[in-house]
């Protein structure tokens, strides 16, 4: 096993990797940008190397600097986490060239699966069902219009190099097609440096079900069950759970086999996730493979007892999988809520700022993979995830109140969070019944505002606090972050 | 003491009488309740309101206090004190080009002297991987651009000065070629 | 199910019960003494009733006041936690008389098993192996001397009404016998109001293995596997784990059956624990039944996924067990460390006081059942337990570094804790090898002092802190609690 | 700055030179190290000592600072400043009957006028369910009993005043009948 690993990421996921490394007695090297000197991963790693300016291009996306940091600290391997360089084939290749182990799939696999069209073709050859759509990218409007008619509206425009909901457009009528294709291509171009697009059938009432896979360098492949990730806002998952309330054992086995087939077809190595779309007739289609550790990996860990980061490290070190498919058995139910610095009542606008006070929920079956702390200033420069709150209980019915309780006991002052929104979603009748589709939020919660049922208690708390105001150290009053304006409009997501 | 406390546009008048140590009597719009409290920490107050226990987490802000109860944050304003302090800002329609949240400037698709229409994008910002476009609050002419690409900006900071037309102009073609870059998906 | 439950306890165990009640949508009533107004269970319960003065007799042991609190708040049932009234048959009886459900076994069972001699006789009739020893209590020195010779030295003097290590004496030679019997009797008399004693064979290299049992009111009984609790200081457990490194599947099945037989023989109802002694030849003997939730119950919950408090509530409400023996399957390994307010370098002397700062460890597989918080003043009047730190991992080998990491990340300033001691125990070779006997601490750690390997770093931290001393709100300097004196000697434990 | 810092009887002399913001040079007994630090919170300091990262949690106390590193608490005393402050107490043999820790008085097995021998129990205390017996520090006569059963007492408080014999007496029978109540199991 490696003696030292560099973690090329920040916040909660860097800390997550750090935990497992420490347990395996692997020394850790954190890297950080100028604004992250006080970030948890820097405080907790054995060593930390400053990369440079806040802009990711100068720090977390800067391959040369990261390689230099690994050299300087004599790290043997690099864990990329998720986001940043985790699905960058060039980075994986560079690591290999430098004699460093990239903890993830080989560059070839990242390349093949990163190009959505290539991935579709691999899956078709591997007998993995794919969504009706184009098998090559296109820029000719006439061809696109013809294909769209062939597939049948609504269609979805996707970026060939895409991921994370970027460069995606849904087109309902032929009239919108051309403008949408141009916009999507432009957005993809900005986000990925590649404006290539293609079309797929769009399913209005679909579910997003994904399977965790593990594949070693010796030809062993297993799937580690599914995750239900249909609850999304702006194509980004916010609540994930496992087992999926939509699968029965037969369908689970069938989709699990397809996930393994996808891994085999792409000659996959390390941990990955095969994403499927499940339509209302329980027919499933391959969507894409995420060639990295997934944000929502903890729900799988909770129900299987498997440490996925440890598996990644073992595989990267060349060890064979010790798990066989029969060893992988679910126990109970797990749910994850992503807690972002954002305002759920205002279109999920980011809400960076200083965390004046934080208190994490605790209790049996509660895990909070957290990247921030009281007094930490959440930087404006990166993804707004603060933590992933995960609960585990014997079944879904028990899991739901446990998560609601945990959310109510999760105190974050100084920034806005989706906590009240998440509570309302979890307590809603369609969620409780498992009627979850990718349009869940738009359908049920598009005009969501917090229910201010305890306003009178809040007024009383105000008065009591005011009467005892002198007990608190006077801190500089935080700057205004609450005014909503109709003149701010949301744009696309940047990498 | 009398308080006039506003939450989300609803103002209630509250009379309080100190009773003993850590207890007060509260009369809210005619209804009387007994409140016992424990100051657990700087930010946490445990309340017993007519026998019902509540944990409230409180923080001071420029517009009042944020009170977090059972996962929901209430912004509580003291109308008596805040009315004097604030100068007609609040949640009215903005008249200035300023970010909602600390951000980084991605691009400024207008130049000094450009004519802009109300709603036209004038600054593109990014905060935590999400892009936001700030739009002109009224028809007018760009008088000054105060920021450049890559700069960090904060709420309250005026990014672009626009001189309003004398009257709301109804004409005004879209002569800014970069405008296509912006897309309103709201 | 009950609509409202009163929790007749305090601190971490009251909070533990509260968590499950909340998940089951059962309203909770906390009770507290004057010094506990700021205690976590008071802050987190739906209602709280003050019982009276700090002295347990005036509050947590005061049956009349607790019954009155239940009446006043319309609670339907009372959960006694552990300690205090949890094994008080009179309290259970009084609850029944008042129409309140006591969440624990019937008074009859508590009575029978609370008297160690009666319990021994029940077990002998039920074919559960007992330790060679007396089957009735005795006060005649001549008879005691004769019995001791019959049993063979060393012998152990035990209080018939005993528990928690009180009233216990080990006698190695006939000369010591009479004085020890007198001392033990006196101690038992003070602790339990009953000076009755008896003799048992003493095993020098024994292990303490206990089995969790669950029995409903419909005749269903299961065991929920074992806990290894051999690491004890002053006859009090400090580290518990499951599975026991000493059991193989056959022995586990055999002992599990004996535990079920013990439950059946005593007509047990609700959750309980059958304690066994395991000698060097892997022969096991019945020790006693604890007729309540055990402090160390979380390790069982971690490996089985069963919420034992929920089981207690279901059984108390008259519902049949839905678990069969086959449903109870271990996954992974779990360890618990008890974190007390005590000084491990000074004979584990209690260290009450104000917690100036606390930071709980978090991470995958870590659970901290905690009854205190930053700013809380740990009262002098009760058991010094602060929290139970529990970790769960796939096997013992992985569990150990996870626990060490969690202990190192558990920050408590203002009081002394056994954390450095626990780390040294966990990292010691005999513990790592599972060579754990009840004399473990005396044998390996009797002269323990902290290893001050990072003293130079501490000096540097002192300097940096001093240079920036003005950043901290000046708080009243805590009173001196560190001087050790040879003139303080330890006495017995009080209930 | 020069510090003389004592941990567990070992005193080291340390010279420090401020370097830049949040960095100092430390010379400890002739060895030089570079220290960069981050003040994470009131009690937490992150140190980088010659490239090695350490998290230290620090609290002020009457005898110096408690520094917690990797689970181990170090009591660090500044000998230069504490020597003046303290008056010869410390860890010498105690000469007063005072509790180690806040406790409740269970019983006082001596009366005013009783002759006591060194080591004889004079007060039984309880702290967190554990009983402790305080013993006479020398042979003498009980001059005053300052506490009663059930009272809460703190370190530093003198519970029983004992007037020492002129010379160490060698006789002195055990005339206190309650003495049997005490048992030394150490």
mmCIF file with all atom_site columns, N, CA and C in Angstrom, chain C residues 234 350 352 356 378 380 382-384 411 420 452 454 456-457 459 465-466 471-472 478 480 485 487-492 494, chain D residues 5 8 10 12 41-42 54 59-60 62-63 65 69-71 74 94 101-102 126-133 135 155:
data_model
loop_
_atom_site.group_PDB
_atom_site.id
_atom_site.type_symbol
_atom_site.label_atom_id
_atom_site.label_alt_id
_atom_site.label_comp_id
_atom_site.label_asym_id
_atom_site.label_entity_id
_atom_site.label_seq_id
_atom_site.pdbx_PDB_ins_code
_atom_site.Cartn_x
_atom_site.Cartn_y
_atom_site.Cartn_z
_atom_site.occupancy
_atom_site.B_iso_or_equiv
_atom_site.pdbx_formal_charge
_atom_site.auth_seq_id
_atom_site.auth_comp_id
_atom_site.auth_asym_id
_atom_site.auth_atom_id
_atom_site.pdbx_PDB_model_num
ATOM 1   N N  . UNK C 1 234 ? -11.263 -0.825 38.374 1.00 0.00 ? 234 UNK C N  1
ATOM 2   C CA . UNK C 1 234 ? -12.043 -0.877 39.598 1.00 0.00 ? 234 UNK C CA 1
ATOM 3   C C  . UNK C 1 234 ? -13.398 -1.550 39.363 1.00 0.00 ? 234 UNK C C  1
ATOM 4   N N  . UNK C 1 350 ? -12.391 11.345 39.977 1.00 0.00 ? 350 UNK C N  1
ATOM 5   C CA . UNK C 1 350 ? -13.341 12.159 39.217 1.00 0.00 ? 350 UNK C CA 1
ATOM 6   C C  . UNK C 1 350 ? -12.801 13.564 38.980 1.00 0.00 ? 350 UNK C C  1
ATOM 7   N N  . UNK C 1 352 ? -14.808 16.658 37.943 1.00 0.00 ? 352 UNK C N  1
ATOM 8   C CA . UNK C 1 352 ? -15.945 17.470 37.510 1.00 0.00 ? 352 UNK C CA 1
ATOM 9   C C  . UNK C 1 352 ? -15.475 18.875 37.167 1.00 0.00 ? 352 UNK C C  1
ATOM 10  N N  . UNK C 1 356 ? -14.819 23.857 29.046 1.00 0.00 ? 356 UNK C N  1
ATOM 11  C CA . UNK C 1 356 ? -14.544 25.143 28.415 1.00 0.00 ? 356 UNK C CA 1
ATOM 12  C C  . UNK C 1 356 ? -14.757 25.047 26.903 1.00 0.00 ? 356 UNK C C  1
ATOM 13  N N  . UNK C 1 378 ? -20.107 20.104 34.393 1.00 0.00 ? 378 UNK C N  1
ATOM 14  C CA . UNK C 1 378 ? -20.376 18.714 34.761 1.00 0.00 ? 378 UNK C CA 1
ATOM 15  C C  . UNK C 1 378 ? -20.593 18.655 36.269 1.00 0.00 ? 378 UNK C C  1
ATOM 16  N N  . UNK C 1 380 ? -21.014 17.534 40.157 1.00 0.00 ? 380 UNK C N  1
ATOM 17  C CA . UNK C 1 380 ? -20.248 16.645 41.021 1.00 0.00 ? 380 UNK C CA 1
ATOM 18  C C  . UNK C 1 380 ? -21.122 15.521 41.557 1.00 0.00 ? 380 UNK C C  1
ATOM 19  N N  . UNK C 1 382 ? -23.267 13.255 40.228 1.00 0.00 ? 382 UNK C N  1
ATOM 20  C CA . UNK C 1 382 ? -23.698 12.030 39.551 1.00 0.00 ? 382 UNK C CA 1
ATOM 21  C C  . UNK C 1 382 ? -22.518 11.296 38.923 1.00 0.00 ? 382 UNK C C  1
ATOM 22  N N  . UNK C 1 383 ? -22.853 10.154 38.342 1.00 0.00 ? 383 UNK C N  1
ATOM 23  C CA . UNK C 1 383 ? -21.866 9.346  37.637 1.00 0.00 ? 383 UNK C CA 1
ATOM 24  C C  . UNK C 1 383 ? -21.088 10.216 36.641 1.00 0.00 ? 383 UNK C C  1
ATOM 25  N N  . UNK C 1 384 ? -19.767 10.056 36.606 1.00 0.00 ? 384 UNK C N  1
ATOM 26  C CA . UNK C 1 384 ? -18.956 10.974 35.790 1.00 0.00 ? 384 UNK C CA 1
ATOM 27  C C  . UNK C 1 384 ? -18.943 10.674 34.295 1.00 0.00 ? 384 UNK C C  1
ATOM 28  N N  . UNK C 1 411 ? -12.094 16.582 21.358 1.00 0.00 ? 411 UNK C N  1
ATOM 29  C CA . UNK C 1 411 ? -11.479 17.655 22.138 1.00 0.00 ? 411 UNK C CA 1
ATOM 30  C C  . UNK C 1 411 ? -12.369 18.010 23.323 1.00 0.00 ? 411 UNK C C  1
ATOM 31  N N  . UNK C 1 420 ? -6.243  9.957  26.701 1.00 0.00 ? 420 UNK C N  1
ATOM 32  C CA . UNK C 1 420 ? -4.870  9.492  26.408 1.00 0.00 ? 420 UNK C CA 1
ATOM 33  C C  . UNK C 1 420 ? -4.630  8.063  26.893 1.00 0.00 ? 420 UNK C C  1
ATOM 34  N N  . UNK C 1 452 ? 4.427   11.953 27.165 1.00 0.00 ? 452 UNK C N  1
ATOM 35  C CA . UNK C 1 452 ? 4.391   13.351 26.733 1.00 0.00 ? 452 UNK C CA 1
ATOM 36  C C  . UNK C 1 452 ? 5.314   13.563 25.532 1.00 0.00 ? 452 UNK C C  1
ATOM 37  N N  . UNK C 1 454 ? 4.837   14.832 22.630 1.00 0.00 ? 454 UNK C N  1
ATOM 38  C CA . UNK C 1 454 ? 4.760   16.051 21.839 1.00 0.00 ? 454 UNK C CA 1
ATOM 39  C C  . UNK C 1 454 ? 4.879   17.303 22.706 1.00 0.00 ? 454 UNK C C  1
ATOM 40  N N  . UNK C 1 456 ? 7.312   19.340 23.193 1.00 0.00 ? 456 UNK C N  1
ATOM 41  C CA . UNK C 1 456 ? 7.916   20.523 22.568 1.00 0.00 ? 456 UNK C CA 1
ATOM 42  C C  . UNK C 1 456 ? 6.894   21.263 21.689 1.00 0.00 ? 456 UNK C C  1
ATOM 43  N N  . UNK C 1 457 ? 6.053   20.491 21.033 1.00 0.00 ? 457 UNK C N  1
ATOM 44  C CA . UNK C 1 457 ? 4.988   21.121 20.245 1.00 0.00 ? 457 UNK C CA 1
ATOM 45  C C  . UNK C 1 457 ? 4.027   21.865 21.166 1.00 0.00 ? 457 UNK C C  1
ATOM 46  N N  . UNK C 1 459 ? 4.800   23.258 23.909 1.00 0.00 ? 459 UNK C N  1
ATOM 47  C CA . UNK C 1 459 ? 5.463   24.498 24.311 1.00 0.00 ? 459 UNK C CA 1
ATOM 48  C C  . UNK C 1 459 ? 5.310   25.568 23.224 1.00 0.00 ? 459 UNK C C  1
ATOM 49  N N  . UNK C 1 465 ? -0.135  30.818 21.433 1.00 0.00 ? 465 UNK C N  1
ATOM 50  C CA . UNK C 1 465 ? -1.363  31.229 22.103 1.00 0.00 ? 465 UNK C CA 1
ATOM 51  C C  . UNK C 1 465 ? -1.147  32.501 22.919 1.00 0.00 ? 465 UNK C C  1
ATOM 52  N N  . UNK C 1 466 ? -0.021  32.529 23.612 1.00 0.00 ? 466 UNK C N  1
ATOM 53  C CA . UNK C 1 466 ? 0.314   33.678 24.462 1.00 0.00 ? 466 UNK C CA 1
ATOM 54  C C  . UNK C 1 466 ? 0.463   34.947 23.619 1.00 0.00 ? 466 UNK C C  1
ATOM 55  N N  . UNK C 1 471 ? -7.207  37.452 21.742 1.00 0.00 ? 471 UNK C N  1
ATOM 56  C CA . UNK C 1 471 ? -8.318  37.081 20.875 1.00 0.00 ? 471 UNK C CA 1
ATOM 57  C C  . UNK C 1 471 ? -9.428  36.390 21.657 1.00 0.00 ? 471 UNK C C  1
ATOM 58  N N  . UNK C 1 472 ? -9.093  35.850 22.793 1.00 0.00 ? 472 UNK C N  1
ATOM 59  C CA . UNK C 1 472 ? -10.061 35.073 23.548 1.00 0.00 ? 472 UNK C CA 1
ATOM 60  C C  . UNK C 1 472 ? -10.792 35.974 24.526 1.00 0.00 ? 472 UNK C C  1
ATOM 61  N N  . UNK C 1 478 ? -10.355 28.869 35.730 1.00 0.00 ? 478 UNK C N  1
ATOM 62  C CA . UNK C 1 478 ? -10.974 27.776 36.477 1.00 0.00 ? 478 UNK C CA 1
ATOM 63  C C  . UNK C 1 478 ? -10.190 27.468 37.737 1.00 0.00 ? 478 UNK C C  1
ATOM 64  N N  . UNK C 1 480 ? -8.322  25.453 40.667 1.00 0.00 ? 480 UNK C N  1
ATOM 65  C CA . UNK C 1 480 ? -7.259  24.438 40.684 1.00 0.00 ? 480 UNK C CA 1
ATOM 66  C C  . UNK C 1 480 ? -7.848  23.038 40.866 1.00 0.00 ? 480 UNK C C  1
ATOM 67  N N  . UNK C 1 485 ? -2.572  14.423 45.787 1.00 0.00 ? 485 UNK C N  1
ATOM 68  C CA . UNK C 1 485 ? -2.105  14.287 47.161 1.00 0.00 ? 485 UNK C CA 1
ATOM 69  C C  . UNK C 1 485 ? -2.159  12.836 47.606 1.00 0.00 ? 485 UNK C C  1
ATOM 70  N N  . UNK C 1 487 ? -2.625  11.852 50.388 1.00 0.00 ? 487 UNK C N  1
ATOM 71  C CA . UNK C 1 487 ? -3.486  11.684 51.550 1.00 0.00 ? 487 UNK C CA 1
ATOM 72  C C  . UNK C 1 487 ? -4.943  11.451 51.184 1.00 0.00 ? 487 UNK C C  1
ATOM 73  N N  . UNK C 1 488 ? -5.213  11.447 49.911 1.00 0.00 ? 488 UNK C N  1
ATOM 74  C CA . UNK C 1 488 ? -6.575  11.114 49.506 1.00 0.00 ? 488 UNK C CA 1
ATOM 75  C C  . UNK C 1 488 ? -6.594  9.642  49.145 1.00 0.00 ? 488 UNK C C  1
ATOM 76  N N  . UNK C 1 489 ? -7.479  8.902  49.728 1.00 0.00 ? 489 UNK C N  1
ATOM 77  C CA . UNK C 1 489 ? -7.556  7.488  49.406 1.00 0.00 ? 489 UNK C CA 1
ATOM 78  C C  . UNK C 1 489 ? -8.941  7.190  48.865 1.00 0.00 ? 489 UNK C C  1
ATOM 79  N N  . UNK C 1 490 ? -9.006  6.177  48.040 1.00 0.00 ? 490 UNK C N  1
ATOM 80  C CA . UNK C 1 490 ? -10.275 5.885  47.389 1.00 0.00 ? 490 UNK C CA 1
ATOM 81  C C  . UNK C 1 490 ? -11.146 5.002  48.256 1.00 0.00 ? 490 UNK C C  1
ATOM 82  N N  . UNK C 1 491 ? -12.399 5.300  48.294 1.00 0.00 ? 491 UNK C N  1
ATOM 83  C CA . UNK C 1 491 ? -13.330 4.469  49.040 1.00 0.00 ? 491 UNK C CA 1
ATOM 84  C C  . UNK C 1 491 ? -14.222 3.715  48.084 1.00 0.00 ? 491 UNK C C  1
ATOM 85  N N  . UNK C 1 492 ? -15.285 3.157  48.610 1.00 0.00 ? 492 UNK C N  1
ATOM 86  C CA . UNK C 1 492 ? -16.206 2.391  47.771 1.00 0.00 ? 492 UNK C CA 1
ATOM 87  C C  . UNK C 1 492 ? -17.055 3.296  46.914 1.00 0.00 ? 492 UNK C C  1
ATOM 88  N N  . UNK C 1 494 ? -20.682 4.673  45.683 1.00 0.00 ? 494 UNK C N  1
ATOM 89  C CA . UNK C 1 494 ? -22.050 4.812  46.169 1.00 0.00 ? 494 UNK C CA 1
ATOM 90  C C  . UNK C 1 494 ? -23.008 4.674  44.998 1.00 0.00 ? 494 UNK C C  1
ATOM 91  N N  . UNK D 2 5   ? 9.568   27.326 29.792 1.00 0.00 ? 5   UNK D N  1
ATOM 92  C CA . UNK D 2 5   ? 8.309   26.592 29.872 1.00 0.00 ? 5   UNK D CA 1
ATOM 93  C C  . UNK D 2 5   ? 8.504   25.209 30.475 1.00 0.00 ? 5   UNK D C  1
ATOM 94  N N  . UNK D 2 8   ? 5.636   18.940 33.296 1.00 0.00 ? 8   UNK D N  1
ATOM 95  C CA . UNK D 2 8   ? 6.002   17.763 34.095 1.00 0.00 ? 8   UNK D CA 1
ATOM 96  C C  . UNK D 2 8   ? 7.439   17.822 34.626 1.00 0.00 ? 8   UNK D C  1
ATOM 97  N N  . UNK D 2 10  ? 10.004  19.251 33.551 1.00 0.00 ? 10  UNK D N  1
ATOM 98  C CA . UNK D 2 10  ? 11.083  19.545 32.612 1.00 0.00 ? 10  UNK D CA 1
ATOM 99  C C  . UNK D 2 10  ? 10.936  20.974 32.094 1.00 0.00 ? 10  UNK D C  1
ATOM 100 N N  . UNK D 2 12  ? 12.222  23.999 29.694 1.00 0.00 ? 12  UNK D N  1
ATOM 101 C CA . UNK D 2 12  ? 13.033  24.307 28.529 1.00 0.00 ? 12  UNK D CA 1
ATOM 102 C C  . UNK D 2 12  ? 12.997  25.809 28.266 1.00 0.00 ? 12  UNK D C  1
ATOM 103 N N  . UNK D 2 41  ? -9.621  29.094 15.854 1.00 0.00 ? 41  UNK D N  1
ATOM 104 C CA . UNK D 2 41  ? -10.719 29.581 16.678 1.00 0.00 ? 41  UNK D CA 1
ATOM 105 C C  . UNK D 2 41  ? -10.131 30.004 18.016 1.00 0.00 ? 41  UNK D C  1
ATOM 106 N N  . UNK D 2 42  ? -10.986 30.382 18.952 1.00 0.00 ? 42  UNK D N  1
ATOM 107 C CA . UNK D 2 42  ? -10.509 30.840 20.257 1.00 0.00 ? 42  UNK D CA 1
ATOM 108 C C  . UNK D 2 42  ? -9.573  29.830 20.914 1.00 0.00 ? 42  UNK D C  1
ATOM 109 N N  . UNK D 2 54  ? 0.338   20.232 13.044 1.00 0.00 ? 54  UNK D N  1
ATOM 110 C CA . UNK D 2 54  ? -0.161  19.848 14.364 1.00 0.00 ? 54  UNK D CA 1
ATOM 111 C C  . UNK D 2 54  ? -1.360  20.723 14.686 1.00 0.00 ? 54  UNK D C  1
ATOM 112 N N  . UNK D 2 59  ? -6.169  26.134 26.453 1.00 0.00 ? 59  UNK D N  1
ATOM 113 C CA . UNK D 2 59  ? -7.041  26.751 27.434 1.00 0.00 ? 59  UNK D CA 1
ATOM 114 C C  . UNK D 2 59  ? -6.203  27.343 28.564 1.00 0.00 ? 59  UNK D C  1
ATOM 115 N N  . UNK D 2 60  ? -6.610  28.497 29.043 1.00 0.00 ? 60  UNK D N  1
ATOM 116 C CA . UNK D 2 60  ? -5.899  29.095 30.171 1.00 0.00 ? 60  UNK D CA 1
ATOM 117 C C  . UNK D 2 60  ? -6.353  28.478 31.482 1.00 0.00 ? 60  UNK D C  1
ATOM 118 N N  . UNK D 2 62  ? -5.136  28.386 36.032 1.00 0.00 ? 62  UNK D N  1
ATOM 119 C CA . UNK D 2 62  ? -4.419  29.152 37.051 1.00 0.00 ? 62  UNK D CA 1
ATOM 120 C C  . UNK D 2 62  ? -2.919  28.850 37.065 1.00 0.00 ? 62  UNK D C  1
ATOM 121 N N  . UNK D 2 63  ? -2.531  27.694 36.580 1.00 0.00 ? 63  UNK D N  1
ATOM 122 C CA . UNK D 2 63  ? -1.128  27.271 36.645 1.00 0.00 ? 63  UNK D CA 1
ATOM 123 C C  . UNK D 2 63  ? -0.436  27.315 35.296 1.00 0.00 ? 63  UNK D C  1
ATOM 124 N N  . UNK D 2 65  ? -1.148  27.047 30.844 1.00 0.00 ? 65  UNK D N  1
ATOM 125 C CA . UNK D 2 65  ? -2.123  26.677 29.820 1.00 0.00 ? 65  UNK D CA 1
ATOM 126 C C  . UNK D 2 65  ? -2.176  25.164 29.688 1.00 0.00 ? 65  UNK D C  1
ATOM 127 N N  . UNK D 2 69  ? -2.894  17.953 22.450 1.00 0.00 ? 69  UNK D N  1
ATOM 128 C CA . UNK D 2 69  ? -2.390  17.558 21.126 1.00 0.00 ? 69  UNK D CA 1
ATOM 129 C C  . UNK D 2 69  ? -2.546  16.054 20.978 1.00 0.00 ? 69  UNK D C  1
ATOM 130 N N  . UNK D 2 70  ? -3.230  15.643 19.946 1.00 0.00 ? 70  UNK D N  1
ATOM 131 C CA . UNK D 2 70  ? -3.432  14.213 19.675 1.00 0.00 ? 70  UNK D CA 1
ATOM 132 C C  . UNK D 2 70  ? -3.917  13.441 20.891 1.00 0.00 ? 70  UNK D C  1
ATOM 133 N N  . UNK D 2 71  ? -4.862  14.035 21.606 1.00 0.00 ? 71  UNK D N  1
ATOM 134 C CA . UNK D 2 71  ? -5.480  13.335 22.729 1.00 0.00 ? 71  UNK D CA 1
ATOM 135 C C  . UNK D 2 71  ? -4.771  13.488 24.051 1.00 0.00 ? 71  UNK D C  1
ATOM 136 N N  . UNK D 2 74  ? -1.208  18.569 27.866 1.00 0.00 ? 74  UNK D N  1
ATOM 137 C CA . UNK D 2 74  ? 0.049   19.008 28.463 1.00 0.00 ? 74  UNK D CA 1
ATOM 138 C C  . UNK D 2 74  ? -0.245  20.246 29.298 1.00 0.00 ? 74  UNK D C  1
ATOM 139 N N  . UNK D 2 94  ? 0.800   17.822 50.930 1.00 0.00 ? 94  UNK D N  1
ATOM 140 C CA . UNK D 2 94  ? -0.169  18.791 51.421 1.00 0.00 ? 94  UNK D CA 1
ATOM 141 C C  . UNK D 2 94  ? -0.085  18.939 52.935 1.00 0.00 ? 94  UNK D C  1
ATOM 142 N N  . UNK D 2 101 ? -10.904 17.852 44.313 1.00 0.00 ? 101 UNK D N  1
ATOM 143 C CA . UNK D 2 101 ? -11.864 18.076 43.261 1.00 0.00 ? 101 UNK D CA 1
ATOM 144 C C  . UNK D 2 101 ? -13.166 18.534 43.909 1.00 0.00 ? 101 UNK D C  1
ATOM 145 N N  . UNK D 2 102 ? -14.005 19.276 43.242 1.00 0.00 ? 102 UNK D N  1
ATOM 146 C CA . UNK D 2 102 ? -15.271 19.662 43.867 1.00 0.00 ? 102 UNK D CA 1
ATOM 147 C C  . UNK D 2 102 ? -16.022 18.416 44.338 1.00 0.00 ? 102 UNK D C  1
ATOM 148 N N  . UNK D 2 126 ? -17.588 12.725 48.530 1.00 0.00 ? 126 UNK D N  1
ATOM 149 C CA . UNK D 2 126 ? -18.057 11.998 47.358 1.00 0.00 ? 126 UNK D CA 1
ATOM 150 C C  . UNK D 2 126 ? -18.069 12.942 46.172 1.00 0.00 ? 126 UNK D C  1
ATOM 151 N N  . UNK D 2 127 ? -17.500 12.459 45.092 1.00 0.00 ? 127 UNK D N  1
ATOM 152 C CA . UNK D 2 127 ? -17.562 13.216 43.841 1.00 0.00 ? 127 UNK D CA 1
ATOM 153 C C  . UNK D 2 127 ? -17.953 12.230 42.769 1.00 0.00 ? 127 UNK D C  1
ATOM 154 N N  . UNK D 2 128 ? -19.042 12.461 42.095 1.00 0.00 ? 128 UNK D N  1
ATOM 155 C CA . UNK D 2 128 ? -19.475 11.628 40.974 1.00 0.00 ? 128 UNK D CA 1
ATOM 156 C C  . UNK D 2 128 ? -19.505 10.154 41.341 1.00 0.00 ? 128 UNK D C  1
ATOM 157 N N  . UNK D 2 129 ? -20.211 9.850  42.396 1.00 0.00 ? 129 UNK D N  1
ATOM 158 C CA . UNK D 2 129 ? -20.426 8.478  42.845 1.00 0.00 ? 129 UNK D CA 1
ATOM 159 C C  . UNK D 2 129 ? -19.195 7.836  43.473 1.00 0.00 ? 129 UNK D C  1
ATOM 160 N N  . UNK D 2 130 ? -18.045 8.509  43.512 1.00 0.00 ? 130 UNK D N  1
ATOM 161 C CA . UNK D 2 130 ? -16.870 7.880  44.085 1.00 0.00 ? 130 UNK D CA 1
ATOM 162 C C  . UNK D 2 130 ? -16.530 8.531  45.411 1.00 0.00 ? 130 UNK D C  1
ATOM 163 N N  . UNK D 2 131 ? -16.266 7.682  46.420 1.00 0.00 ? 131 UNK D N  1
ATOM 164 C CA . UNK D 2 131 ? -15.906 8.216  47.725 1.00 0.00 ? 131 UNK D CA 1
ATOM 165 C C  . UNK D 2 131 ? -14.409 8.401  47.862 1.00 0.00 ? 131 UNK D C  1
ATOM 166 N N  . UNK D 2 132 ? -14.028 9.463  48.542 1.00 0.00 ? 132 UNK D N  1
ATOM 167 C CA . UNK D 2 132 ? -12.634 9.768  48.811 1.00 0.00 ? 132 UNK D CA 1
ATOM 168 C C  . UNK D 2 132 ? -12.528 10.118 50.289 1.00 0.00 ? 132 UNK D C  1
ATOM 169 N N  . UNK D 2 133 ? -11.446 9.706  50.903 1.00 0.00 ? 133 UNK D N  1
ATOM 170 C CA . UNK D 2 133 ? -11.223 10.066 52.296 1.00 0.00 ? 133 UNK D CA 1
ATOM 171 C C  . UNK D 2 133 ? -10.040 11.008 52.383 1.00 0.00 ? 133 UNK D C  1
ATOM 172 N N  . UNK D 2 135 ? -7.205  12.672 54.696 1.00 0.00 ? 135 UNK D N  1
ATOM 173 C CA . UNK D 2 135 ? -6.550  12.211 55.916 1.00 0.00 ? 135 UNK D CA 1
ATOM 174 C C  . UNK D 2 135 ? -5.789  13.357 56.573 1.00 0.00 ? 135 UNK D C  1
ATOM 175 N N  . UNK D 2 155 ? -11.832 22.646 45.901 1.00 0.00 ? 155 UNK D N  1
ATOM 176 C CA . UNK D 2 155 ? -10.400 22.618 46.178 1.00 0.00 ? 155 UNK D CA 1
ATOM 177 C C  . UNK D 2 155 ? -9.941  23.952 46.752 1.00 0.00 ? 155 UNK D C  1
#
